[in-house]
mmCIF file as gemmi writes it, N, C-alpha and C atoms, coordinates in Angstrom:
data_model
loop_
_atom_site.group_PDB
_atom_site.id
_atom_site.type_symbol
_atom_site.label_atom_id
_atom_site.label_alt_id
_atom_site.label_comp_id
_atom_site.label_asym_id
_atom_site.label_entity_id
_atom_site.label_seq_id
_atom_site.pdbx_PDB_ins_code
_atom_site.Cartn_x
_atom_site.Cartn_y
_atom_site.Cartn_z
_atom_site.occupancy
_atom_site.B_iso_or_equiv
_atom_site.pdbx_formal_charge
_atom_site.auth_seq_id
_atom_site.auth_asym_id
_atom_site.pdbx_PDB_model_num
ATOM 1 N N . MET Axp A 1 ? -3.236 -5.667 9.85 1 0 ? 1 A 1
ATOM 2 C CA . MET Axp A 1 ? -4.543 -5.85 10.407 1 0 ? 1 A 1
ATOM 3 C C . MET Axp A 1 ? -4.541 -6.967 11.435 1 0 ? 1 A 1
ATOM 4 N N . LEU Axp A 2 ? -3.951 -8.087 11.068 1 0 ? 2 A 1
ATOM 5 C CA . LEU Axp A 2 ? -3.991 -9.258 11.932 1 0 ? 2 A 1
ATOM 6 C C . LEU Axp A 2 ? -3.291 -8.995 13.261 1 0 ? 2 A 1
ATOM 7 N N . ARG Axp A 3 ? -2.267 -8.18 13.247 1 0 ? 3 A 1
ATOM 8 C CA . ARG Axp A 3 ? -1.561 -7.861 14.495 1 0 ? 3 A 1
ATOM 9 C C . ARG Axp A 3 ? -2.477 -7.065 15.436 1 0 ? 3 A 1
ATOM 10 N N . ILE Axp A 4 ? -3.265 -6.166 14.907 1 0 ? 4 A 1
ATOM 11 C CA . ILE Axp A 4 ? -4.206 -5.401 15.736 1 0 ? 4 A 1
ATOM 12 C C . ILE Axp A 4 ? -5.282 -6.327 16.292 1 0 ? 4 A 1
ATOM 13 N N . ILE Axp A 5 ? -5.839 -7.184 15.443 1 0 ? 5 A 1
ATOM 14 C CA . ILE Axp A 5 ? -6.902 -8.086 15.871 1 0 ? 5 A 1
ATOM 15 C C . ILE Axp A 5 ? -6.384 -9.09 16.897 1 0 ? 5 A 1
ATOM 16 N N . ALA Axp A 6 ? -5.157 -9.553 16.736 1 0 ? 6 A 1
ATOM 17 C CA . ALA Axp A 6 ? -4.595 -10.559 17.637 1 0 ? 6 A 1
ATOM 18 C C . ALA Axp A 6 ? -4.225 -9.99 19.005 1 0 ? 6 A 1
ATOM 19 N N . ASN Axp A 7 ? -4.077 -8.678 19.109 1 0 ? 7 A 1
ATOM 20 C CA . ASN Axp A 7 ? -3.686 -8.062 20.375 1 0 ? 7 A 1
ATOM 21 C C . ASN Axp A 7 ? -4.886 -8.031 21.322 1 0 ? 7 A 1
ATOM 22 N N . PRO Axp A 8 ? -4.811 -8.732 22.47 1 0 ? 8 A 1
ATOM 23 C CA . PRO Axp A 8 ? -5.955 -8.746 23.382 1 0 ? 8 A 1
ATOM 24 C C . PRO Axp A 8 ? -6.237 -7.387 24.034 1 0 ? 8 A 1
ATOM 25 N N . ARG Axp A 9 ? -5.293 -6.459 23.961 1 0 ? 9 A 1
ATOM 26 C CA . ARG Axp A 9 ? -5.488 -5.132 24.553 1 0 ? 9 A 1
ATOM 27 C C . ARG Axp A 9 ? -6.252 -4.191 23.625 1 0 ? 9 A 1
ATOM 28 N N . THR Axp A 10 ? -6.507 -4.62 22.386 1 0 ? 10 A 1
ATOM 29 C CA . THR Axp A 10 ? -7.28 -3.8 21.446 1 0 ? 10 A 1
ATOM 30 C C . THR Axp A 10 ? -8.499 -4.598 20.983 1 0 ? 10 A 1
ATOM 31 N N . PRO Axp A 11 ? -9.599 -4.555 21.738 1 0 ? 11 A 1
ATOM 32 C CA . PRO Axp A 11 ? -10.8 -5.291 21.321 1 0 ? 11 A 1
ATOM 33 C C . PRO Axp A 11 ? -11.252 -4.838 19.936 1 0 ? 11 A 1
ATOM 34 N N . THR Axp A 12 ? -11.509 -5.807 19.067 1 0 ? 12 A 1
ATOM 35 C CA . THR Axp A 12 ? -11.893 -5.532 17.686 1 0 ? 12 A 1
ATOM 36 C C . THR Axp A 12 ? -13.311 -6.043 17.449 1 0 ? 12 A 1
ATOM 37 N N . TYR Axp A 13 ? -14.1 -5.274 16.711 1 0 ? 13 A 1
ATOM 38 C CA . TYR Axp A 13 ? -15.502 -5.616 16.451 1 0 ? 13 A 1
ATOM 39 C C . TYR Axp A 13 ? -15.817 -5.39 14.981 1 0 ? 13 A 1
ATOM 40 N N . VAL Axp A 14 ? -16.849 -6.096 14.505 1 0 ? 14 A 1
ATOM 41 C CA . VAL Axp A 14 ? -17.433 -5.783 13.2 1 0 ? 14 A 1
ATOM 42 C C . VAL Axp A 14 ? -18.902 -5.491 13.456 1 0 ? 14 A 1
ATOM 43 N N . THR Axp A 15 ? -19.374 -4.399 12.877 1 0 ? 15 A 1
ATOM 44 C CA . THR Axp A 15 ? -20.777 -4.02 12.971 1 0 ? 15 A 1
ATOM 45 C C . THR Axp A 15 ? -21.391 -4.209 11.594 1 0 ? 15 A 1
ATOM 46 N N . VAL Axp A 16 ? -22.468 -4.997 11.544 1 0 ? 16 A 1
ATOM 47 C CA . VAL Axp A 16 ? -23.197 -5.226 10.294 1 0 ? 16 A 1
ATOM 48 C C . VAL Axp A 16 ? -24.505 -4.461 10.412 1 0 ? 16 A 1
ATOM 49 N N . PHE Axp A 17 ? -24.666 -3.455 9.575 1 0 ? 17 A 1
ATOM 50 C CA . PHE Axp A 17 ? -25.843 -2.598 9.622 1 0 ? 17 A 1
ATOM 51 C C . PHE Axp A 17 ? -27.01 -3.234 8.874 1 0 ? 17 A 1
ATOM 52 N N . ALA Axp A 18 ? -28.212 -2.74 9.094 1 0 ? 18 A 1
ATOM 53 C CA . ALA Axp A 18 ? -29.424 -3.29 8.494 1 0 ? 18 A 1
ATOM 54 C C . ALA Axp A 18 ? -29.358 -3.286 6.967 1 0 ? 18 A 1
ATOM 55 N N . ASN Axp A 19 ? -28.651 -2.329 6.387 1 0 ? 19 A 1
ATOM 56 C CA . ASN Axp A 19 ? -28.549 -2.264 4.925 1 0 ? 19 A 1
ATOM 57 C C . ASN Axp A 19 ? -27.451 -3.174 4.369 1 0 ? 19 A 1
ATOM 58 N N . GLY Axp A 20 ? -26.768 -3.939 5.251 1 0 ? 20 A 1
ATOM 59 C CA . GLY Axp A 20 ? -25.743 -4.887 4.811 1 0 ? 20 A 1
ATOM 60 C C . GLY Axp A 20 ? -24.33 -4.353 4.903 1 0 ? 20 A 1
ATOM 61 N N . ARG Axp A 21 ? -24.162 -3.085 5.147 1 0 ? 21 A 1
ATOM 62 C CA . ARG Axp A 21 ? -22.817 -2.503 5.252 1 0 ? 21 A 1
ATOM 63 C C . ARG Axp A 21 ? -22.113 -3.027 6.489 1 0 ? 21 A 1
ATOM 64 N N . ARG Axp A 22 ? -20.823 -3.345 6.353 1 0 ? 22 A 1
ATOM 65 C CA . ARG Axp A 22 ? -20.011 -3.83 7.472 1 0 ? 22 A 1
ATOM 66 C C . ARG Axp A 22 ? -18.951 -2.794 7.803 1 0 ? 22 A 1
ATOM 67 N N . ARG Axp A 23 ? -18.635 -2.693 9.093 1 0 ? 23 A 1
ATOM 68 C CA . ARG Axp A 23 ? -17.591 -1.775 9.535 1 0 ? 23 A 1
ATOM 69 C C . ARG Axp A 23 ? -16.789 -2.444 10.631 1 0 ? 23 A 1
ATOM 70 N N . TYR Axp A 24 ? -15.498 -2.653 10.364 1 0 ? 24 A 1
ATOM 71 C CA . TYR Axp A 24 ? -14.584 -3.222 11.356 1 0 ? 24 A 1
ATOM 72 C C . TYR Axp A 24 ? -13.935 -2.075 12.114 1 0 ? 24 A 1
ATOM 73 N N . SER Axp A 25 ? -13.826 -2.231 13.436 1 0 ? 25 A 1
ATOM 74 C CA . SER Axp A 25 ? -13.198 -1.195 14.24 1 0 ? 25 A 1
ATOM 75 C C . SER Axp A 25 ? -12.559 -1.812 15.467 1 0 ? 25 A 1
ATOM 76 N N . TYR Axp A 26 ? -11.66 -1.061 16.071 1 0 ? 26 A 1
ATOM 77 C CA . TYR Axp A 26 ? -11.006 -1.522 17.293 1 0 ? 26 A 1
ATOM 78 C C . TYR Axp A 26 ? -10.872 -0.35 18.25 1 0 ? 26 A 1
ATOM 79 N N . TRP Axp A 27 ? -10.697 -0.679 19.529 1 0 ? 27 A 1
ATOM 80 C CA . TRP Axp A 27 ? -10.536 0.339 20.551 1 0 ? 27 A 1
ATOM 81 C C . TRP Axp A 27 ? -9.089 0.772 20.59 1 0 ? 27 A 1
ATOM 82 N N . ARG Axp A 28 ? -8.849 2.046 20.375 1 0 ? 28 A 1
ATOM 83 C CA . ARG Axp A 28 ? -7.501 2.602 20.427 1 0 ? 28 A 1
ATOM 84 C C . ARG Axp A 28 ? -7.295 3.191 21.822 1 0 ? 28 A 1
ATOM 85 N N . PRO Axp A 29 ? -6.413 2.56 22.629 1 0 ? 29 A 1
ATOM 86 C CA . PRO Axp A 29 ? -6.204 3.083 23.985 1 0 ? 29 A 1
ATOM 87 C C . PRO Axp A 29 ? -5.513 4.445 23.955 1 0 ? 29 A 1
ATOM 88 N N . ILE Axp A 30 ? -5.612 5.161 25.053 1 0 ? 30 A 1
ATOM 89 C CA . ILE Axp A 30 ? -4.971 6.474 25.161 1 0 ? 30 A 1
ATOM 90 C C . ILE Axp A 30 ? -3.465 6.297 25.234 1 0 ? 30 A 1
ATOM 91 N N . ASP Axp A 31 ? -2.764 7.066 24.41 1 0 ? 31 A 1
ATOM 92 C CA . ASP Axp A 31 ? -1.299 7.079 24.43 1 0 ? 31 A 1
ATOM 93 C C . ASP Axp A 31 ? -0.877 8.115 25.461 1 0 ? 31 A 1
ATOM 94 N N . PRO Axp A 32 ? -0.207 7.692 26.556 1 0 ? 32 A 1
ATOM 95 C CA . PRO Axp A 32 ? 0.148 8.655 27.587 1 0 ? 32 A 1
ATOM 96 C C . PRO Axp A 32 ? 1.1 9.753 27.11 1 0 ? 32 A 1
ATOM 97 N N . ALA Axp A 33 ? 1.903 9.466 26.104 1 0 ? 33 A 1
ATOM 98 C CA . ALA Axp A 33 ? 2.862 10.455 25.616 1 0 ? 33 A 1
ATOM 99 C C . ALA Axp A 33 ? 2.167 11.581 24.853 1 0 ? 33 A 1
ATOM 100 N N . THR Axp A 34 ? 1.181 11.232 24.029 1 0 ? 34 A 1
ATOM 101 C CA . THR Axp A 34 ? 0.53 12.243 23.194 1 0 ? 34 A 1
ATOM 102 C C . THR Axp A 34 ? -0.861 12.622 23.682 1 0 ? 34 A 1
ATOM 103 N N . GLY Axp A 35 ? -1.465 11.755 24.494 1 0 ? 35 A 1
ATOM 104 C CA . GLY Axp A 35 ? -2.828 12.009 24.943 1 0 ? 35 A 1
ATOM 105 C C . GLY Axp A 35 ? -3.873 11.655 23.899 1 0 ? 35 A 1
ATOM 106 N N . ALA Axp A 36 ? -3.437 11.146 22.752 1 0 ? 36 A 1
ATOM 107 C CA . ALA Axp A 36 ? -4.365 10.764 21.692 1 0 ? 36 A 1
ATOM 108 C C . ALA Axp A 36 ? -4.898 9.363 21.964 1 0 ? 36 A 1
ATOM 109 N N . GLY Axp A 37 ? -6.041 9.089 21.409 1 0 ? 37 A 1
ATOM 110 C CA . GLY Axp A 37 ? -6.634 7.766 21.561 1 0 ? 37 A 1
ATOM 111 C C . GLY Axp A 37 ? -7.876 7.825 22.414 1 0 ? 37 A 1
ATOM 112 N N . GLY Axp A 38 ? -8.212 6.693 23.019 1 0 ? 38 A 1
ATOM 113 C CA . GLY Axp A 38 ? -9.423 6.614 23.809 1 0 ? 38 A 1
ATOM 114 C C . GLY Axp A 38 ? -10.664 6.662 22.947 1 0 ? 38 A 1
ATOM 115 N N . CYS Axp A 39 ? -10.573 6.039 21.756 1 0 ? 39 A 1
ATOM 116 C CA . CYS Axp A 39 ? -11.698 6.065 20.835 1 0 ? 39 A 1
ATOM 117 C C . CYS Axp A 39 ? -11.643 4.831 19.94 1 0 ? 39 A 1
ATOM 118 N N . TYR Axp A 40 ? -12.699 4.609 19.178 1 0 ? 40 A 1
ATOM 119 C CA . TYR Axp A 40 ? -12.7 3.529 18.198 1 0 ? 40 A 1
ATOM 120 C C . TYR Axp A 40 ? -12.081 4.034 16.91 1 0 ? 40 A 1
ATOM 121 N N . ALA Axp A 41 ? -11.306 3.165 16.281 1 0 ? 41 A 1
ATOM 122 C CA . ALA Axp A 41 ? -10.684 3.481 14.993 1 0 ? 41 A 1
ATOM 123 C C . ALA Axp A 41 ? -11.124 2.424 13.981 1 0 ? 41 A 1
ATOM 124 N N . ALA Axp A 42 ? -11.399 2.849 12.77 1 0 ? 42 A 1
ATOM 125 C CA . ALA Axp A 42 ? -11.874 1.939 11.732 1 0 ? 42 A 1
ATOM 126 C C . ALA Axp A 42 ? -10.713 1.192 11.09 1 0 ? 42 A 1
ATOM 127 N N . LEU Axp A 43 ? -11.009 -0.019 10.636 1 0 ? 43 A 1
ATOM 128 C CA . LEU Axp A 43 ? -10.062 -0.837 9.879 1 0 ? 43 A 1
ATOM 129 C C . LEU Axp A 43 ? -10.597 -0.975 8.455 1 0 ? 43 A 1
ATOM 130 N N . PRO Axp A 44 ? -9.729 -1.21 7.468 1 0 ? 44 A 1
ATOM 131 C CA . PRO Axp A 44 ? -10.183 -1.37 6.079 1 0 ? 44 A 1
ATOM 132 C C . PRO Axp A 44 ? -11.09 -2.599 5.932 1 0 ? 44 A 1
ATOM 133 N N . THR Axp A 45 ? -12.302 -2.382 5.491 1 0 ? 45 A 1
ATOM 134 C CA . THR Axp A 45 ? -13.288 -3.457 5.39 1 0 ? 45 A 1
ATOM 135 C C . THR Axp A 45 ? -12.851 -4.539 4.418 1 0 ? 45 A 1
ATOM 136 N N . ALA Axp A 46 ? -12.336 -4.165 3.263 1 0 ? 46 A 1
ATOM 137 C CA . ALA Axp A 46 ? -11.952 -5.159 2.254 1 0 ? 46 A 1
ATOM 138 C C . ALA Axp A 46 ? -10.869 -6.1 2.783 1 0 ? 46 A 1
ATOM 139 N N . GLU Axp A 47 ? -9.884 -5.552 3.477 1 0 ? 47 A 1
ATOM 140 C CA . GLU Axp A 47 ? -8.804 -6.389 4.007 1 0 ? 47 A 1
ATOM 141 C C . GLU Axp A 47 ? -9.31 -7.302 5.114 1 0 ? 47 A 1
ATOM 142 N N . CYS Axp A 48 ? -10.182 -6.791 5.971 1 0 ? 48 A 1
ATOM 143 C CA . CYS Axp A 48 ? -10.735 -7.615 7.05 1 0 ? 48 A 1
ATOM 144 C C . CYS Axp A 48 ? -11.648 -8.706 6.488 1 0 ? 48 A 1
ATOM 145 N N . ASP Axp A 49 ? -12.431 -8.373 5.458 1 0 ? 49 A 1
ATOM 146 C CA . ASP Axp A 49 ? -13.27 -9.382 4.82 1 0 ? 49 A 1
ATOM 147 C C . ASP Axp A 49 ? -12.415 -10.486 4.195 1 0 ? 49 A 1
ATOM 148 N N . ALA Axp A 50 ? -11.281 -10.113 3.634 1 0 ? 50 A 1
ATOM 149 C CA . ALA Axp A 50 ? -10.379 -11.113 3.053 1 0 ? 50 A 1
ATOM 150 C C . ALA Axp A 50 ? -9.816 -12.026 4.146 1 0 ? 50 A 1
ATOM 151 N N . LEU Axp A 51 ? -9.474 -11.468 5.31 1 0 ? 51 A 1
ATOM 152 C CA . LEU Axp A 51 ? -9.004 -12.289 6.432 1 0 ? 51 A 1
ATOM 153 C C . LEU Axp A 51 ? -10.1 -13.235 6.902 1 0 ? 51 A 1
ATOM 154 N N . TYR Axp A 52 ? -11.335 -12.758 6.941 1 0 ? 52 A 1
ATOM 155 C CA . TYR Axp A 52 ? -12.452 -13.594 7.356 1 0 ? 52 A 1
ATOM 156 C C . TYR Axp A 52 ? -12.703 -14.708 6.333 1 0 ? 52 A 1
ATOM 157 N N . ALA Axp A 53 ? -12.67 -14.367 5.054 1 0 ? 53 A 1
ATOM 158 C CA . ALA Axp A 53 ? -12.902 -15.362 3.992 1 0 ? 53 A 1
ATOM 159 C C . ALA Axp A 53 ? -11.829 -16.44 3.981 1 0 ? 53 A 1
ATOM 160 N N . SER Axp A 54 ? -10.606 -16.068 4.348 1 0 ? 54 A 1
ATOM 161 C CA . SER Axp A 54 ? -9.516 -17.056 4.352 1 0 ? 54 A 1
ATOM 162 C C . SER Axp A 54 ? -9.446 -17.846 5.654 1 0 ? 54 A 1
ATOM 163 N N . GLY Axp A 55 ? -10.322 -17.514 6.616 1 0 ? 55 A 1
ATOM 164 C CA . GLY Axp A 55 ? -10.348 -18.261 7.866 1 0 ? 55 A 1
ATOM 165 C C . GLY Axp A 55 ? -9.344 -17.797 8.896 1 0 ? 55 A 1
ATOM 166 N N . ARG Axp A 56 ? -8.717 -16.646 8.693 1 0 ? 56 A 1
ATOM 167 C CA . ARG Axp A 56 ? -7.715 -16.14 9.644 1 0 ? 56 A 1
ATOM 168 C C . ARG Axp A 56 ? -8.341 -15.468 10.85 1 0 ? 56 A 1
ATOM 169 N N . ILE Axp A 57 ? -9.593 -14.962 10.7 1 0 ? 57 A 1
ATOM 170 C CA . ILE Axp A 57 ? -10.302 -14.368 11.833 1 0 ? 57 A 1
ATOM 171 C C . ILE Axp A 57 ? -11.681 -15.02 11.944 1 0 ? 57 A 1
ATOM 172 N N . THR Axp A 58 ? -12.241 -14.98 13.149 1 0 ? 58 A 1
ATOM 173 C CA . THR Axp A 58 ? -13.567 -15.532 13.401 1 0 ? 58 A 1
ATOM 174 C C . THR Axp A 58 ? -14.425 -14.474 14.084 1 0 ? 58 A 1
ATOM 175 N N . LEU Axp A 59 ? -15.731 -14.692 14.05 1 0 ? 59 A 1
ATOM 176 C CA . LEU Axp A 59 ? -16.667 -13.777 14.685 1 0 ? 59 A 1
ATOM 177 C C . LEU Axp A 59 ? -17.27 -14.454 15.904 1 0 ? 59 A 1
ATOM 178 N N . GLY Axp A 60 ? -17.435 -13.677 16.978 1 0 ? 60 A 1
ATOM 179 C CA . GLY Axp A 60 ? -18.013 -14.196 18.209 1 0 ? 60 A 1
ATOM 180 C C . GLY Axp A 60 ? -19.529 -14.163 18.174 1 0 ? 60 A 1
ATOM 181 N N . GLU Axp A 61 ? -20.123 -14.256 19.362 1 0 ? 61 A 1
ATOM 182 C CA . GLU Axp A 61 ? -21.575 -14.226 19.492 1 0 ? 61 A 1
ATOM 183 C C . GLU Axp A 61 ? -22.116 -12.854 19.087 1 0 ? 61 A 1
ATOM 184 N N . PRO Axp A 62 ? -23.255 -12.827 18.392 1 0 ? 62 A 1
ATOM 185 C CA . PRO Axp A 62 ? -23.807 -11.546 17.948 1 0 ? 62 A 1
ATOM 186 C C . PRO Axp A 62 ? -24.512 -10.806 19.077 1 0 ? 62 A 1
ATOM 187 N N . VAL Axp A 63 ? -24.42 -9.49 19.031 1 0 ? 63 A 1
ATOM 188 C CA . VAL Axp A 63 ? -25.209 -8.597 19.881 1 0 ? 63 A 1
ATOM 189 C C . VAL Axp A 63 ? -26.136 -7.877 18.914 1 0 ? 63 A 1
ATOM 190 N N . VAL Axp A 64 ? -27.428 -8.186 19.004 1 0 ? 64 A 1
ATOM 191 C CA . VAL Axp A 64 ? -28.389 -7.712 18.015 1 0 ? 64 A 1
ATOM 192 C C . VAL Axp A 64 ? -29.1 -6.468 18.521 1 0 ? 64 A 1
ATOM 193 N N . ASP Axp A 65 ? -29.179 -5.485 17.648 1 0 ? 65 A 1
ATOM 194 C CA . ASP Axp A 65 ? -29.86 -4.218 17.875 1 0 ? 65 A 1
ATOM 195 C C . ASP Axp A 65 ? -30.819 -4.064 16.692 1 0 ? 65 A 1
ATOM 196 N N . PRO Axp A 66 ? -31.901 -3.303 16.782 1 0 ? 66 A 1
ATOM 197 C CA . PRO Axp A 66 ? -32.808 -3.176 15.636 1 0 ? 66 A 1
ATOM 198 C C . PRO Axp A 66 ? -32.128 -2.694 14.349 1 0 ? 66 A 1
ATOM 199 N N . ASN Axp A 67 ? -31.094 -1.892 14.452 1 0 ? 67 A 1
ATOM 200 C CA . ASN Axp A 67 ? -30.451 -1.341 13.254 1 0 ? 67 A 1
ATOM 201 C C . ASN Axp A 67 ? -29.141 -1.995 12.893 1 0 ? 67 A 1
ATOM 202 N N . ARG Axp A 68 ? -28.588 -2.812 13.79 1 0 ? 68 A 1
ATOM 203 C CA . ARG Axp A 68 ? -27.278 -3.394 13.502 1 0 ? 68 A 1
ATOM 204 C C . ARG Axp A 68 ? -27.024 -4.615 14.385 1 0 ? 68 A 1
ATOM 205 N N . THR Axp A 69 ? -26.053 -5.404 13.959 1 0 ? 69 A 1
ATOM 206 C CA . THR Axp A 69 ? -25.584 -6.553 14.73 1 0 ? 69 A 1
ATOM 207 C C . THR Axp A 69 ? -24.084 -6.408 14.873 1 0 ? 69 A 1
ATOM 208 N N . THR Axp A 70 ? -23.584 -6.588 16.091 1 0 ? 70 A 1
ATOM 209 C CA . THR Axp A 70 ? -22.163 -6.418 16.363 1 0 ? 70 A 1
ATOM 210 C C . THR Axp A 70 ? -21.576 -7.746 16.814 1 0 ? 70 A 1
ATOM 211 N N . TYR Axp A 71 ? -20.392 -8.06 16.275 1 0 ? 71 A 1
ATOM 212 C CA . TYR Axp A 71 ? -19.679 -9.286 16.615 1 0 ? 71 A 1
ATOM 213 C C . TYR Axp A 71 ? -18.279 -8.932 17.101 1 0 ? 71 A 1
ATOM 214 N N . ARG Axp A 72 ? -17.776 -9.668 18.053 1 0 ? 72 A 1
ATOM 215 C CA . ARG Axp A 72 ? -16.38 -9.545 18.46 1 0 ? 72 A 1
ATOM 216 C C . ARG Axp A 72 ? -15.554 -10.301 17.441 1 0 ? 72 A 1
ATOM 217 N N . VAL Axp A 73 ? -14.451 -9.726 17.005 1 0 ? 73 A 1
ATOM 218 C CA . VAL Axp A 73 ? -13.569 -10.344 16.016 1 0 ? 73 A 1
ATOM 219 C C . VAL Axp A 73 ? -12.337 -10.846 16.74 1 0 ? 73 A 1
ATOM 220 N N . ARG Axp A 74 ? -11.958 -12.079 16.452 1 0 ? 74 A 1
ATOM 221 C CA . ARG Axp A 74 ? -10.758 -12.679 17.041 1 0 ? 74 A 1
ATOM 222 C C . ARG Axp A 74 ? -10 -13.435 15.965 1 0 ? 74 A 1
ATOM 223 N N . THR Axp A 75 ? -8.728 -13.673 16.241 1 0 ? 75 A 1
ATOM 224 C CA . THR Axp A 75 ? -7.955 -14.494 15.316 1 0 ? 75 A 1
ATOM 225 C C . THR Axp A 75 ? -8.411 -15.936 15.461 1 0 ? 75 A 1
ATOM 226 N N . ALA Axp A 76 ? -8.372 -16.659 14.37 1 0 ? 76 A 1
ATOM 227 C CA . ALA Axp A 76 ? -8.769 -18.064 14.383 1 0 ? 76 A 1
ATOM 228 C C . ALA Axp A 76 ? -7.666 -18.887 15.027 1 0 ? 76 A 1
ATOM 229 N N . ALA Axp A 77 ? -8.063 -19.906 15.742 1 0 ? 77 A 1
ATOM 230 C CA . ALA Axp A 77 ? -7.08 -20.806 16.351 1 0 ? 77 A 1
ATOM 231 C C . ALA Axp A 77 ? -6.411 -21.592 15.232 1 0 ? 77 A 1
ATOM 232 N N . ARG Axp A 78 ? -5.125 -21.629 15.299 1 0 ? 78 A 1
ATOM 233 C CA . ARG Axp A 78 ? -4.383 -22.37 14.282 1 0 ? 78 A 1
ATOM 234 C C . ARG Axp A 78 ? -4.517 -23.859 14.549 1 0 ? 78 A 1
ATOM 235 N N . VAL Axp A 79 ? -4.865 -24.603 13.536 1 0 ? 79 A 1
ATOM 236 C CA . VAL Axp A 79 ? -4.939 -26.045 13.646 1 0 ? 79 A 1
ATOM 237 C C . VAL Axp A 79 ? -3.675 -26.598 13.024 1 0 ? 79 A 1
ATOM 238 N N . THR Axp A 80 ? -2.88 -27.26 13.852 1 0 ? 80 A 1
ATOM 239 C CA . THR Axp A 80 ? -1.647 -27.822 13.327 1 0 ? 80 A 1
ATOM 240 C C . THR Axp A 80 ? -1.913 -29.236 12.851 1 0 ? 80 A 1
ATOM 241 N N . ALA Axp A 81 ? -1.472 -29.519 11.681 1 0 ? 81 A 1
ATOM 242 C CA . ALA Axp A 81 ? -1.669 -30.852 11.117 1 0 ? 81 A 1
ATOM 243 C C . ALA Axp A 81 ? -0.733 -31.826 11.794 1 0 ? 81 A 1
ATOM 244 N N . ALA Axp A 82 ? -1.22 -33.051 11.967 1 0 ? 82 A 1
ATOM 245 C CA . ALA Axp A 82 ? -0.373 -34.094 12.547 1 0 ? 82 A 1
ATOM 246 C C . ALA Axp A 82 ? 0.747 -34.389 11.561 1 0 ? 82 A 1
ATOM 247 N N . PRO Axp A 83 ? 1.929 -34.681 12.071 1 0 ? 83 A 1
ATOM 248 C CA . PRO Axp A 83 ? 3.014 -34.97 11.145 1 0 ? 83 A 1
ATOM 249 C C . PRO Axp A 83 ? 2.672 -36.182 10.291 1 0 ? 83 A 1
ATOM 250 N N . ALA Axp A 84 ? 2.98 -36.078 9.032 1 0 ? 84 A 1
ATOM 251 C CA . ALA Axp A 84 ? 2.687 -37.163 8.101 1 0 ? 84 A 1
ATOM 252 C C . ALA Axp A 84 ? 3.566 -38.369 8.426 1 0 ? 84 A 1
ATOM 253 N N . ALA Axp A 85 ? 2.967 -39.537 8.251 1 0 ? 85 A 1
ATOM 254 C CA . ALA Axp A 85 ? 3.736 -40.759 8.5 1 0 ? 85 A 1
ATOM 255 C C . ALA Axp A 85 ? 4.851 -40.852 7.469 1 0 ? 85 A 1
ATOM 256 N N . ARG Axp A 86 ? 5.982 -41.328 7.914 1 0 ? 86 A 1
ATOM 257 C CA . ARG Axp A 86 ? 7.098 -41.477 6.98 1 0 ? 86 A 1
ATOM 258 C C . ARG Axp A 86 ? 6.816 -42.628 6.039 1 0 ? 86 A 1
ATOM 259 N N . PRO Axp A 87 ? 7.067 -42.448 4.784 1 0 ? 87 A 1
ATOM 260 C CA . PRO Axp A 87 ? 6.832 -43.545 3.847 1 0 ? 87 A 1
ATOM 261 C C . PRO Axp A 87 ? 7.824 -44.669 4.111 1 0 ? 87 A 1
ATOM 262 N N . ALA Axp A 88 ? 7.334 -45.865 3.893 1 0 ? 88 A 1
ATOM 263 C CA . ALA Axp A 88 ? 8.212 -47.021 4.08 1 0 ? 88 A 1
ATOM 264 C C . ALA Axp A 88 ? 9.309 -46.976 3.022 1 0 ? 88 A 1
ATOM 265 N N . VAL Axp A 89 ? 10.514 -47.198 3.452 1 0 ? 89 A 1
ATOM 266 C CA . VAL Axp A 89 ? 11.657 -47.159 2.552 1 0 ? 89 A 1
ATOM 267 C C . VAL Axp A 89 ? 12.189 -48.583 2.433 1 0 ? 89 A 1
ATOM 268 N N . ALA Axp A 90 ? 12.353 -49.006 1.202 1 0 ? 90 A 1
ATOM 269 C CA . ALA Axp A 90 ? 12.901 -50.344 0.98 1 0 ? 90 A 1
ATOM 270 C C . ALA Axp A 90 ? 14.364 -50.363 1.409 1 0 ? 90 A 1
ATOM 271 N N . PRO Axp A 91 ? 14.805 -51.49 1.967 1 0 ? 91 A 1
ATOM 272 C CA . PRO Axp A 91 ? 16.223 -51.545 2.37 1 0 ? 91 A 1
ATOM 273 C C . PRO Axp A 91 ? 17.133 -51.382 1.149 1 0 ? 91 A 1
ATOM 274 N N . GLU Axp A 92 ? 18.248 -50.768 1.373 1 0 ? 92 A 1
ATOM 275 C CA . GLU Axp A 92 ? 19.184 -50.509 0.295 1 0 ? 92 A 1
ATOM 276 C C . GLU Axp A 92 ? 19.84 -51.805 -0.129 1 0 ? 92 A 1
ATOM 277 N N . ARG Axp A 93 ? 19.88 -52.023 -1.455 1 0 ? 93 A 1
ATOM 278 C CA . ARG Axp A 93 ? 20.52 -53.234 -1.981 1 0 ? 93 A 1
ATOM 279 C C . ARG Axp A 93 ? 21.952 -52.887 -2.354 1 0 ? 93 A 1
ATOM 280 N N . ARG Axp A 94 ? 22.815 -53.706 -1.909 1 0 ? 94 A 1
ATOM 281 C CA . ARG Axp A 94 ? 24.224 -53.509 -2.239 1 0 ? 94 A 1
ATOM 282 C C . ARG Axp A 94 ? 24.638 -54.507 -3.314 1 0 ? 94 A 1
ATOM 283 N N . ARG Axp A 95 ? 25.411 -53.991 -4.214 1 0 ? 95 A 1
ATOM 284 C CA . ARG Axp A 95 ? 25.892 -54.892 -5.275 1 0 ? 95 A 1
ATOM 285 C C . ARG Axp A 95 ? 27.162 -55.57 -4.788 1 0 ? 95 A 1
ATOM 286 N N . VAL Axp A 96 ? 27.192 -56.818 -5.032 1 0 ? 96 A 1
ATOM 287 C CA . VAL Axp A 96 ? 28.391 -57.589 -4.65 1 0 ? 96 A 1
ATOM 288 C C . VAL Axp A 96 ? 29.247 -57.717 -5.887 1 0 ? 96 A 1
ATOM 289 N N . ALA Axp A 97 ? 30.52 -57.359 -5.751 1 0 ? 97 A 1
ATOM 290 C CA . ALA Axp A 97 ? 31.403 -57.412 -6.916 1 0 ? 97 A 1
ATOM 291 C C . ALA Axp A 97 ? 32.203 -58.669 -6.935 1 0 ? 97 A 1
């Protein structure tokens, strides 16, 4: 799922209907070899909801319609943690024989 959402050539959306139902979908471009595509394809809602709950995807600005609200879905920007400071190490004591 995340690979499809992360691909900028396949715009991904979630539509939230008035009754609360959600539907994730993406634009499937036409495959020149087979001629298939050129339509929206659905993604598994449970898996996409899990990605959203874990913070892996984000929703864009809403487009509101009387019966539904549509959001653009994108991957979340990864926040890299600053490297942890190295703990102070006591100098090594050598035993004198």
